Coordinates of C-alpha atoms in Angstrom, one line a residue:
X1 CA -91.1 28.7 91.4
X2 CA -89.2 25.9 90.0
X3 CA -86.1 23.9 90.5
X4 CA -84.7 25.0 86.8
X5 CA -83.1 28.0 88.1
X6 CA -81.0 25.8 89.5
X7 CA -80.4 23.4 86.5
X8 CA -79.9 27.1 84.3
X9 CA -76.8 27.7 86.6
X10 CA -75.4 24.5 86.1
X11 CA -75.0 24.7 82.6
X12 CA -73.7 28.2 83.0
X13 CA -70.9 26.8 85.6
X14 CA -70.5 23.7 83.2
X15 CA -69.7 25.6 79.9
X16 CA -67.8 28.2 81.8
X17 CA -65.5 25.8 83.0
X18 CA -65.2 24.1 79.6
X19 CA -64.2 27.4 78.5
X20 CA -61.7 27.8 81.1
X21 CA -60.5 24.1 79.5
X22 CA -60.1 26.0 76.2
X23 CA -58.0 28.8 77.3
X24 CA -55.7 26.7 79.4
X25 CA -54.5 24.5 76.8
X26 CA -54.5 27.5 74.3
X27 CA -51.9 29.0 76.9
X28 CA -50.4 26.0 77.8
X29 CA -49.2 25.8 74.1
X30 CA -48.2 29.4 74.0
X31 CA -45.0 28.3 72.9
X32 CA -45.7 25.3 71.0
X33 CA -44.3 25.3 66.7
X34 CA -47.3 25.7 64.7
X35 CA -49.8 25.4 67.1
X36 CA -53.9 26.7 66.6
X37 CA -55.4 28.0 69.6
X38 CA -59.2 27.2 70.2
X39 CA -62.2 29.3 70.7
X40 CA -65.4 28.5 72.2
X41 CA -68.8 29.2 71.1
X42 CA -71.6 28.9 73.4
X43 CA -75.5 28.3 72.7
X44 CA -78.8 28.4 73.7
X45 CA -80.1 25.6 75.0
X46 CA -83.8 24.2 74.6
X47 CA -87.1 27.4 76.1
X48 CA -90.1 26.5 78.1
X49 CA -93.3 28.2 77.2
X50 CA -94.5 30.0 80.3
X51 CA -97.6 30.8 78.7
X52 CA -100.1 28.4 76.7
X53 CA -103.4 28.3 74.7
X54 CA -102.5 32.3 73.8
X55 CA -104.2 33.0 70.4
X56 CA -102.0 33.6 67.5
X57 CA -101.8 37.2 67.5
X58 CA -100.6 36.6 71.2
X59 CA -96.8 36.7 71.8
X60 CA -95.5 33.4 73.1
X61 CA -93.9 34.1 76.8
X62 CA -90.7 31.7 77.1
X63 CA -88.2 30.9 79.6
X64 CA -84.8 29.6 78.5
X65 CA -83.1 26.5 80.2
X66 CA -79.3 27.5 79.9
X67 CA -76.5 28.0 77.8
X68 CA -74.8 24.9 76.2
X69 CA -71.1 24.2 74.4
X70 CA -71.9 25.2 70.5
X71 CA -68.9 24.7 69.2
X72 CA -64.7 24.6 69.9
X73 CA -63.3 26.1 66.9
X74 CA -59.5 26.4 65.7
X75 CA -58.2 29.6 64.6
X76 CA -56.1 29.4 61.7
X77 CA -55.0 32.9 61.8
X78 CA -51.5 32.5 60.9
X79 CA -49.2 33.0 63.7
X80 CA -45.8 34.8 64.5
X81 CA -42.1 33.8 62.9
X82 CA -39.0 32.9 64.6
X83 CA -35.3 32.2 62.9
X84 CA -35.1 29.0 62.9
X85 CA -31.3 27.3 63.2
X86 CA -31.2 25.2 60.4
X87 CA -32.4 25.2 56.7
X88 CA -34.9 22.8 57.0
X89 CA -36.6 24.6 59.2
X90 CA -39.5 26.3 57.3
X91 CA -42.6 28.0 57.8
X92 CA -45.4 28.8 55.6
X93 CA -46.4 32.4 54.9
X94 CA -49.8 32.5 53.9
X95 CA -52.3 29.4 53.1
X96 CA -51.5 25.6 53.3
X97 CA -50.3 22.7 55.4
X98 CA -47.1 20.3 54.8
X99 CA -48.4 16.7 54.6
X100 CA -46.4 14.6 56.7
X101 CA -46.7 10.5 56.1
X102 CA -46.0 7.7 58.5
X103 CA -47.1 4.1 56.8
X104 CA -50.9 4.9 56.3
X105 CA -51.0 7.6 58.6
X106 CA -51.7 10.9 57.1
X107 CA -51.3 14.2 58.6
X108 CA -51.1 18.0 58.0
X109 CA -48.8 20.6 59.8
X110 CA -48.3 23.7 60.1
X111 CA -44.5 23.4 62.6
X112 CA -41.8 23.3 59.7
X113 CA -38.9 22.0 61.8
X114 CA -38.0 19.5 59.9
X115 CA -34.5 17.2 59.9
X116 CA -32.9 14.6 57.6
X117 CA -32.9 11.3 59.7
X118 CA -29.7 8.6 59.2
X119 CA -31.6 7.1 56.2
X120 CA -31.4 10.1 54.4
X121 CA -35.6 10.9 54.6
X122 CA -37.0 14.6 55.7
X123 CA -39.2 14.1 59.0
X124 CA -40.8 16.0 61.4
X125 CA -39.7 15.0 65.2
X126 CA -42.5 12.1 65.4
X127 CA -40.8 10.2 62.5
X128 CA -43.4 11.2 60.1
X129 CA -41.9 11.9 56.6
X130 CA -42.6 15.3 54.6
X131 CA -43.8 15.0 51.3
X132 CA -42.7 17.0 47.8
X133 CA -42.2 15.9 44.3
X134 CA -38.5 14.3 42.9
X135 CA -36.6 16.1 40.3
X136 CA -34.7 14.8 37.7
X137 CA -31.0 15.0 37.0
X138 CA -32.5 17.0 34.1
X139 CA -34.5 19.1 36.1
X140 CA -37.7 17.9 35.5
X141 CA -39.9 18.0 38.5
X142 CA -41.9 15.2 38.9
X143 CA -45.9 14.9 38.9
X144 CA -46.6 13.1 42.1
X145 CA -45.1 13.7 45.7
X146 CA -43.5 11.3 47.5
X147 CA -41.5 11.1 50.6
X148 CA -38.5 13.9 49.9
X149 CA -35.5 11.9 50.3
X150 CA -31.4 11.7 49.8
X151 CA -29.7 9.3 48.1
X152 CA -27.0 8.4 50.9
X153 CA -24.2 6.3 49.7
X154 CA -22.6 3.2 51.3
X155 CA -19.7 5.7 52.4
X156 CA -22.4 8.0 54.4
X157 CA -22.0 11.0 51.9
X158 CA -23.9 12.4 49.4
X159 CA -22.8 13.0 45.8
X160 CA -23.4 14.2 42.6
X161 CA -21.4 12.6 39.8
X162 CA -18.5 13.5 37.4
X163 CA -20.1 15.8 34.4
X164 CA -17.5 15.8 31.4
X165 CA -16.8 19.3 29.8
X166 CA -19.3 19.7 26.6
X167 CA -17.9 23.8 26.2
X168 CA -15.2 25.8 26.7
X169 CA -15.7 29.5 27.2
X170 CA -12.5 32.2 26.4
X171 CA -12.7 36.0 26.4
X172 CA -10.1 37.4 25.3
X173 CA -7.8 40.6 24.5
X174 CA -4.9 40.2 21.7
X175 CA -2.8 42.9 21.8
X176 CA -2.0 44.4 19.0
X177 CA 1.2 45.0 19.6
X178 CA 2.1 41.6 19.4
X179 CA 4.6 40.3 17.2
X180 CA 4.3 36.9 15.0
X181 CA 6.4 34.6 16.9
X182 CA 6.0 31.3 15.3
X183 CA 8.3 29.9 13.2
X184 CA 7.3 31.2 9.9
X185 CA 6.2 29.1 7.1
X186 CA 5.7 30.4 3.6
X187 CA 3.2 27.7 2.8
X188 CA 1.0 27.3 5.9
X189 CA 0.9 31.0 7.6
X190 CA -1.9 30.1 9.3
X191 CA -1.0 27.0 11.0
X192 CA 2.6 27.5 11.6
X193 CA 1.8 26.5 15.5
X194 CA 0.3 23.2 13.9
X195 CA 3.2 22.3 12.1
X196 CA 5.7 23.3 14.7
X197 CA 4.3 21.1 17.8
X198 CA 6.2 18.4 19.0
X199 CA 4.5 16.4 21.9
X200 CA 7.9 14.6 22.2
X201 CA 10.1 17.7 22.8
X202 CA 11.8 17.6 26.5
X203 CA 10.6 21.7 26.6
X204 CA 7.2 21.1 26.0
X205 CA 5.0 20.9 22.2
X206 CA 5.7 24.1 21.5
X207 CA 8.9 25.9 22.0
X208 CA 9.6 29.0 24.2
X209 CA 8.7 32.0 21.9
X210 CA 6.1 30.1 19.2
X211 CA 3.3 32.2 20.4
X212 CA 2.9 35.4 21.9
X213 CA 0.0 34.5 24.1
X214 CA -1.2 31.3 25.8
X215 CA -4.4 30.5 28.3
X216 CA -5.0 27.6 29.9
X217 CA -8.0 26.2 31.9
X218 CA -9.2 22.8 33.8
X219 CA -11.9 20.6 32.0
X220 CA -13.2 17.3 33.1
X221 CA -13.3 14.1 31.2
X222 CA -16.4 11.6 31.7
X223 CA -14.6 10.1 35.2
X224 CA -14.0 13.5 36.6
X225 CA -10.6 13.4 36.1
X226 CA -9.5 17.0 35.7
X227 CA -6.8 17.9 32.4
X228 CA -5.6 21.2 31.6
X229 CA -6.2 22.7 27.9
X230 CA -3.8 25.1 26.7
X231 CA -4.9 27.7 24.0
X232 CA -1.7 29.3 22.0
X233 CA -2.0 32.2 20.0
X234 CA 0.1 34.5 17.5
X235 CA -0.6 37.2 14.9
X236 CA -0.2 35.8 11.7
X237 CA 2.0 38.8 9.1
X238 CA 0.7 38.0 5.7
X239 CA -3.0 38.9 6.7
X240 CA -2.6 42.5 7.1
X241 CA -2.3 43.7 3.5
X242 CA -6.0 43.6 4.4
X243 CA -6.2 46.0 6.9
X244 CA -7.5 43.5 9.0
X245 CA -5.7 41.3 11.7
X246 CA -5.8 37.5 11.9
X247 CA -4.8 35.8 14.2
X248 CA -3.8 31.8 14.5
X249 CA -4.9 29.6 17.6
X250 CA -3.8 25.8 18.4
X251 CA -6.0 24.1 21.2
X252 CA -3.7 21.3 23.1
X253 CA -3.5 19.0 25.9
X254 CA -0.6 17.7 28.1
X255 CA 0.9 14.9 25.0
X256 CA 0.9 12.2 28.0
X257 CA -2.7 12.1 28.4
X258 CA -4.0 11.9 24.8
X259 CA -5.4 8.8 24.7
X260 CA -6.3 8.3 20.9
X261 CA -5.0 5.2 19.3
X262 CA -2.0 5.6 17.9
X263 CA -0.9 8.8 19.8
X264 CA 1.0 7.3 22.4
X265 CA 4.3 8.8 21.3
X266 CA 3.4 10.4 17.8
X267 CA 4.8 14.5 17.8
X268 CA 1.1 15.8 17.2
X269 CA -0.1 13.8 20.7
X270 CA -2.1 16.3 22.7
X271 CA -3.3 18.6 19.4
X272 CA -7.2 19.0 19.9
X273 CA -7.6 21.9 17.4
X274 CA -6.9 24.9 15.5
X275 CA -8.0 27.9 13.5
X276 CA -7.6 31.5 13.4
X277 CA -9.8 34.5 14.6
X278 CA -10.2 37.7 12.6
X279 CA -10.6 41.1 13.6
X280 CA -11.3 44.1 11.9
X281 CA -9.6 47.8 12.3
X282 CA -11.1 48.5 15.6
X283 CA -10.2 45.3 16.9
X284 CA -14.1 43.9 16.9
X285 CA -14.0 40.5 15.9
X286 CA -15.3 39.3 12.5
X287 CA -14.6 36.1 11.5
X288 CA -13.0 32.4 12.3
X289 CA -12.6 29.4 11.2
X290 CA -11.5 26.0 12.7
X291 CA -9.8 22.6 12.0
X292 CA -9.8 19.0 13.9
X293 CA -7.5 16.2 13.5
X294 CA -9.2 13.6 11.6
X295 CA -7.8 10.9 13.5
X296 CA -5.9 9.4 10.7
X297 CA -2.3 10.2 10.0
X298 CA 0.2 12.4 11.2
X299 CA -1.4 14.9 13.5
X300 CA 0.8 18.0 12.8
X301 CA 0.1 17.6 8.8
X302 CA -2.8 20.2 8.0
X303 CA -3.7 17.6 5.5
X304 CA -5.1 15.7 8.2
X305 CA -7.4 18.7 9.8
X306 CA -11.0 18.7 8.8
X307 CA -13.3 21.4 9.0
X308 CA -14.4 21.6 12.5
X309 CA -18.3 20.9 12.9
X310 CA -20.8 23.1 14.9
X311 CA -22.3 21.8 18.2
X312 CA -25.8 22.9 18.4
X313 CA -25.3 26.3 19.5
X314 CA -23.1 26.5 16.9
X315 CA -19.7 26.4 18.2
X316 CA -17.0 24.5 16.4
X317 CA -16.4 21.1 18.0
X318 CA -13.2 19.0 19.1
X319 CA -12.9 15.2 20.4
X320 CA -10.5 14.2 22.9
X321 CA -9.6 10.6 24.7
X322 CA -7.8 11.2 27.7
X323 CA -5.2 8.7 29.4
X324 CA -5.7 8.9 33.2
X325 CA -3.2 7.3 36.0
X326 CA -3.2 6.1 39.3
X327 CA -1.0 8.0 41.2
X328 CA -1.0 5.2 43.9
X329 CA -1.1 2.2 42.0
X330 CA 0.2 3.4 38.3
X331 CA -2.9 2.1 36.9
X332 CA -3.5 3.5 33.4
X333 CA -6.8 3.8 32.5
X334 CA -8.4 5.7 29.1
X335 CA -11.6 7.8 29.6
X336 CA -14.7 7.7 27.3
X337 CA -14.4 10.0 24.1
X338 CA -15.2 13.5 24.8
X339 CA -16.8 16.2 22.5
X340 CA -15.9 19.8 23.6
X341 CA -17.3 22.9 22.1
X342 CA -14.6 25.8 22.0
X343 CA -16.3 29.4 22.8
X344 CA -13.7 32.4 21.5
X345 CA -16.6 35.0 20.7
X346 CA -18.8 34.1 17.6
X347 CA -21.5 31.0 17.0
X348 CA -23.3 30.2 13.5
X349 CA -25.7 27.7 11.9
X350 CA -23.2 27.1 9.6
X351 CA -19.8 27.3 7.7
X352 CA -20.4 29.6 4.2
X353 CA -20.2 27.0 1.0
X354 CA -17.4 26.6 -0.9
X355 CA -15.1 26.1 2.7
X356 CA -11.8 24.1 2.5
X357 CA -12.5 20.9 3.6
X358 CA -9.0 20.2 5.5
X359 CA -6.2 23.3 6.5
X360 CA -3.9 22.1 4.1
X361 CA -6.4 23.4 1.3
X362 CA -6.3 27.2 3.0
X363 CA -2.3 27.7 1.6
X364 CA -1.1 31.3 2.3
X365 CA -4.1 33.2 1.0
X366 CA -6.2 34.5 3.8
X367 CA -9.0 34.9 1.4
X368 CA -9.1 31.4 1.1
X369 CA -9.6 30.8 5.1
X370 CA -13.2 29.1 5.8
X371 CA -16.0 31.9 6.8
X372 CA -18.7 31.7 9.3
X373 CA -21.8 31.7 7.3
X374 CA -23.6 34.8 9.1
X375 CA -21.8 35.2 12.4
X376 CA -23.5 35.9 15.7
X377 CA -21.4 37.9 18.2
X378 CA -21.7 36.4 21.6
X379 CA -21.7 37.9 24.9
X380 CA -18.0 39.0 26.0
X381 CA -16.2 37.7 22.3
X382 CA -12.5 38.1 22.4
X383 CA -11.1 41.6 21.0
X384 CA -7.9 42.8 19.5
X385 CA -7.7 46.2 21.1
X386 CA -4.3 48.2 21.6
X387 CA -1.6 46.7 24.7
X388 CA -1.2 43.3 25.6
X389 CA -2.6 40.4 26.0
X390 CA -5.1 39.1 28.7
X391 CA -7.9 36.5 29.4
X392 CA -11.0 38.7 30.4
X393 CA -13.1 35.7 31.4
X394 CA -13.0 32.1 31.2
X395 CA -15.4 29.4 31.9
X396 CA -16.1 25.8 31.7
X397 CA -19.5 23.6 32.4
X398 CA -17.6 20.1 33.6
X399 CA -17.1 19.3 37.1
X400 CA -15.3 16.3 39.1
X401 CA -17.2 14.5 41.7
X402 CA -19.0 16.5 43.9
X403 CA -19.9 16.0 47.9
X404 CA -23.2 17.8 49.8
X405 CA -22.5 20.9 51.4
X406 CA -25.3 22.6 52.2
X407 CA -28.7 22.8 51.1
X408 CA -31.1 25.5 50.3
X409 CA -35.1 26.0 50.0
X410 CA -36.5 28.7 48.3
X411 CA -40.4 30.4 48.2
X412 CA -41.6 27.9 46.0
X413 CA -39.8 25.5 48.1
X414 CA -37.4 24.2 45.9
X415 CA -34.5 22.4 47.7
X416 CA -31.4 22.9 45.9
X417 CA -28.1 21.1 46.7
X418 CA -24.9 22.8 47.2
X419 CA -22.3 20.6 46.4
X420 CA -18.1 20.8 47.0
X421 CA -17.6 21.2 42.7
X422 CA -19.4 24.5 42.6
X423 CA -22.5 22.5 41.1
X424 CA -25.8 23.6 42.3
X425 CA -28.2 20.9 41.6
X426 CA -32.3 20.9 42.4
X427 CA -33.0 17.9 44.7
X428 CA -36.4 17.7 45.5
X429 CA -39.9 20.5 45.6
X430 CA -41.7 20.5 49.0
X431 CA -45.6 20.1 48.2
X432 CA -48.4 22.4 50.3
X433 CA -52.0 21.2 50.8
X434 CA -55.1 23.3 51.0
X435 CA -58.9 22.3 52.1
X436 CA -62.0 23.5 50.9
X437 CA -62.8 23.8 54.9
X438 CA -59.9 24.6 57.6
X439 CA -62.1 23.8 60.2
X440 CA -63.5 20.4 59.5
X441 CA -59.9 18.9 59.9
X442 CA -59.3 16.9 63.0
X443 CA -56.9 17.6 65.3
X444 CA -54.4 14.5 65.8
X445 CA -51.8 15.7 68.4
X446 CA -47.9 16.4 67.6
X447 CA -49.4 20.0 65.7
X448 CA -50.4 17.4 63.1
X449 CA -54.5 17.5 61.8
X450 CA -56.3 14.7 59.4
X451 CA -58.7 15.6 57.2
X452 CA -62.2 14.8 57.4
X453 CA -65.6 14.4 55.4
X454 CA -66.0 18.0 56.4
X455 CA -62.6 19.3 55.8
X456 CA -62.8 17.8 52.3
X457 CA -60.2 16.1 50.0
X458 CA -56.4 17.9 50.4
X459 CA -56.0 19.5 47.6
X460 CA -52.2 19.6 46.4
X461 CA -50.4 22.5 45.2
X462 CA -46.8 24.2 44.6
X463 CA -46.0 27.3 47.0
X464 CA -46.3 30.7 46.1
X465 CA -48.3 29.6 43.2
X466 CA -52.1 29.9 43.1
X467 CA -53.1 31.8 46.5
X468 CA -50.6 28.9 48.3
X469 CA -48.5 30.6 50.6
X470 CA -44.3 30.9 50.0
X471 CA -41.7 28.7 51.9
X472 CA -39.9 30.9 54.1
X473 CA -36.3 28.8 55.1
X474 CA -34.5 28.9 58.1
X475 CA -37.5 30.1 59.7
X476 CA -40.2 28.5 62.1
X477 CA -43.7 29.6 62.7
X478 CA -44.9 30.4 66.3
X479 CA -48.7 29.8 68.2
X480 CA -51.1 32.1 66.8
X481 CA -52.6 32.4 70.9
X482 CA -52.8 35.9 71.9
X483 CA -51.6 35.7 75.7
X484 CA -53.4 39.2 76.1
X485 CA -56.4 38.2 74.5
X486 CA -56.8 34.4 76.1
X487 CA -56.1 36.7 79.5
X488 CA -59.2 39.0 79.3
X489 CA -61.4 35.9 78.1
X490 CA -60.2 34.3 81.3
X491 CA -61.3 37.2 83.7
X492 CA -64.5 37.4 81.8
X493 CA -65.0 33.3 81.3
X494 CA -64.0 33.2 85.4
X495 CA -66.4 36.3 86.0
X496 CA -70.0 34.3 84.5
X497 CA -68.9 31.1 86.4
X498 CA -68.6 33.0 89.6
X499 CA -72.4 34.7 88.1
X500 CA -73.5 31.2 87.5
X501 CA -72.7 30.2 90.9
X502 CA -74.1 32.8 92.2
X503 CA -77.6 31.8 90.3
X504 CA -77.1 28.7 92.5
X505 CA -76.5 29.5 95.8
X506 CA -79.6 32.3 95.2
X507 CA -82.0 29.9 94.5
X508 CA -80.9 27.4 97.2
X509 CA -81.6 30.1 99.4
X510 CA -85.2 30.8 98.1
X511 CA -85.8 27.2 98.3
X512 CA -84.4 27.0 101.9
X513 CA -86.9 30.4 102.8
X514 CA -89.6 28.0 101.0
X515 CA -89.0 25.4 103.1
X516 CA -88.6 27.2 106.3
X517 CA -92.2 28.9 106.0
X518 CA -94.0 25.6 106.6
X519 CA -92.5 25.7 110.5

């Protein structure tokens, strides 16, 4: 006999106890975020021939030598999921790694719990910053990633700015039992409201009992400063020889904060626009038209109205300078010109030809009001349906400055802003990473990995797009380790080092009966 028995239980006892390493820090991080247990593969090693010289058609007699460490794979099966207690805490359901960055240091993760540190940057708890692609303030997601940030400003907050109001949304219901209630006026019927307002009344522009229904709403001028718009309404009488009903509609503004030139204390201060809507029998509506002052002259002269122009989605179109003051200081200060589309139910390309060009021009012949030219219904357009009066729905798309409330990442890990003005904005998009192999990366410590010649290049991708798995929020992933599994592997791993001892002490023995025979 030899002494290689010997050596053969060595290796056994050697790579059993590596394995016993394996399992131990698999369990040891039992509870660690993220974290990819180990498995270990054992080999051959080299065979002694025990035989030589045999002829070829002889089989070869070999002994082996022992078993060796083949390889210490990671599993990276996915593991568990556990609520998380913030919304930056995210796990990955299905394929990919965050790539976190610190300097020239890059690493890949699979523990989501990330925070926003004082400088406003997403890290993981070693400092290391996640990575994602910018978006615009038009939306428009950017190409490359970077490190996903917030713009903190010098007062510690973050903000999205003013956004003045571009369109004004009314639905409507005007009763038809409604009365005309504006002063009449033999020669302008339809802008009786026009010609009546007087910004420097002591009751207000328009007197108690000049329309039979008013609205009012909040817009925003380019500062954020908020100004109410007031939308009068009244049947007009001469238009239903026709069958149909019109009604007239002046658009105003508290007369103190028009700030036009030359509207300081003229009576038409605060005017923004007017028009009428028309409705047929069943109280659908048909038809509109619309006026705006032209800036020149006196404001409550139809002369002075133009046709209104169409924004691009074909709504007709107002401007409006606003005067803004300082409570505190009395500071008067005049906003930048505003253009405001005006939404009462129908949008076209176009007015038909052949349109007045101002409201004077329109008289007291309703056929002679300006058309639509092929008018598209929008959703919820106003109505003139039987009983009163009543704003269905109304809507505006300004806003004043607006502070961070909360934030929220969707599956494609999209981190959108929740901010005190009711704006939702789209901050940044988190980035995943994928490898052509799993197991070549290194493992770094802090659950982070680096890739490797054998890993291949990280190859970058948007989540829950192209087999990339979806961002789950609010929600952290767990060790994959099996306790129950690493258990039995430790009975059996601690059950072929005890064999391997074994091996040892029984071929100490036959050496020791060896030696003992020569006495």
């Amino acid at each position: 006999m030899s002494f290689s028995s010997l050596y053969v239980g060595t290796t056994g006892m050697k790579s059993h106890g590596e394995r016993m390493g394996v399992i131990g820090n698999n369990l040891a991080n039992v509870s660690t975020l993220g974290f990819r247990g180990s498995e270990v593969h054992f080999e051959t090693l080299m065979s002694q021939f025990t035989t030589t010289g045999a002829s070829p058609d002889v089989a070869v007699s070999q002994r082996g030598l022992g078993v060796g460490l083949g390889a210490i794979l990671t599993d990276f099966n996915e593991g568990g999921f556990e609520p998380g207690t913030a919304s930056t805490d995210l796990a990955i359901a299905g394929e990919g790694f965050f790539r976190v960055v610190n300097g020239d240091k890059i690493r890949y993760t699979r523990a989501g719990n990330f925070r926003f540190d004082e400088d406003g940057f997403l890290v993981d708890p070693n400092g290391f910053r996640v990575q994602g692609r910018t978006v615009s303030d038009d939306g428009v997601v950017s190409g490359a990633s970077s490190d996903i940030s917030l713009n903190i400003g010098d007062d510690g907050q973050i903000t999205v700015p003013p956004f003045a109001t571009r369109e004004v949304s009314l639905s409507l219901n005007l009763g038809t039992n409604t009365q005309d209630e504006a002063v009449t006026d033999a020669t302008d019927p339809f802008f009786a409201m026009l010609k009546s307002w007087n910004a420097n009344a002591t009751d207000g522009p328009l007197s108690e009992g000049s329309s039979s229904y008013s609205t009012s709403i909040k817009v925003y001028d380019d500062a954020g400063e908020a100004h109410t718009l007031t939308v009068h309404f009244d049947p007009v009488s001469a238009s239903n020889a026709s069958g149909r009903r019109t009604f007239e509609f002046v658009a105003g503004f508290d007369p103190a904060e028009d700030g036009r030139t030359g509207m300081s204390s003229a009576a038409g201060a605060g005017l923004a626009m007017s028009g009428t809507l028309t409705f047929d029998t069943s109280g659908q509506l048909v038809d509109m038209s619309a006026f705006s002052y032209s800036g020149e002259g006196d404001a409550t002269d139809p002369a002075n109205w133009n046709l209104a122009e169409l924004s691009a989605d074909g709504l007709p179109v107002f401007s409006m300078t606003f005067r803004n003051t300082d409570l505190t200081t009395g500071e008067v200060t005049t906003s930048g010109e505003s253009t405001i589309a005006l939404d009462l139910g129908l949008s076209a390309t176009a007015w038909d030809s052949g349109a007045p060009a101002t409201a004077a021009e329109v008289g007291s012949n309703a056929g002679s009001l300006p058309s639509m030219s092929t008018p598209t219904v929008r959703n919820l357009a106003s109505t003139a349906y039987e009983g009163t009066s009543s704003t269905i729905v109304q809507s505006q798309d300004g806003s004043p400055e607006g502070y961070l409330m909360s934030i929220n990442i969707d599956r494609t890990g999209m981190m959108v802003g929740n901010f005190s003005n009711g704006v939702h904005k789209d901050l940044s998009q988190l980035t995943l990473y994928t490898f052509q192999s799993n197991w070549g990366l290194r493992r770094e410590g802090s659950n982070h990995f680096s890739e490797t010649a054998q890993s291949g290049a990280a190859v970058e991708g948007t989540p829950d797009t192209d087999n990339l798995g979806a961002i789950t929020s609010q929600t952290l992933e767990t060790s994959n380790v099996d306790m129950a599994e690493q258990f039995v592997k430790m009975i059996s791993t601690e059950r072929g080092f005890q064999a391997n001892s074994k091996v040892i002490t029984t071929a100490d023995m036959l050496l020791q009966t060896l030696v003992n025979m020569k006495r």
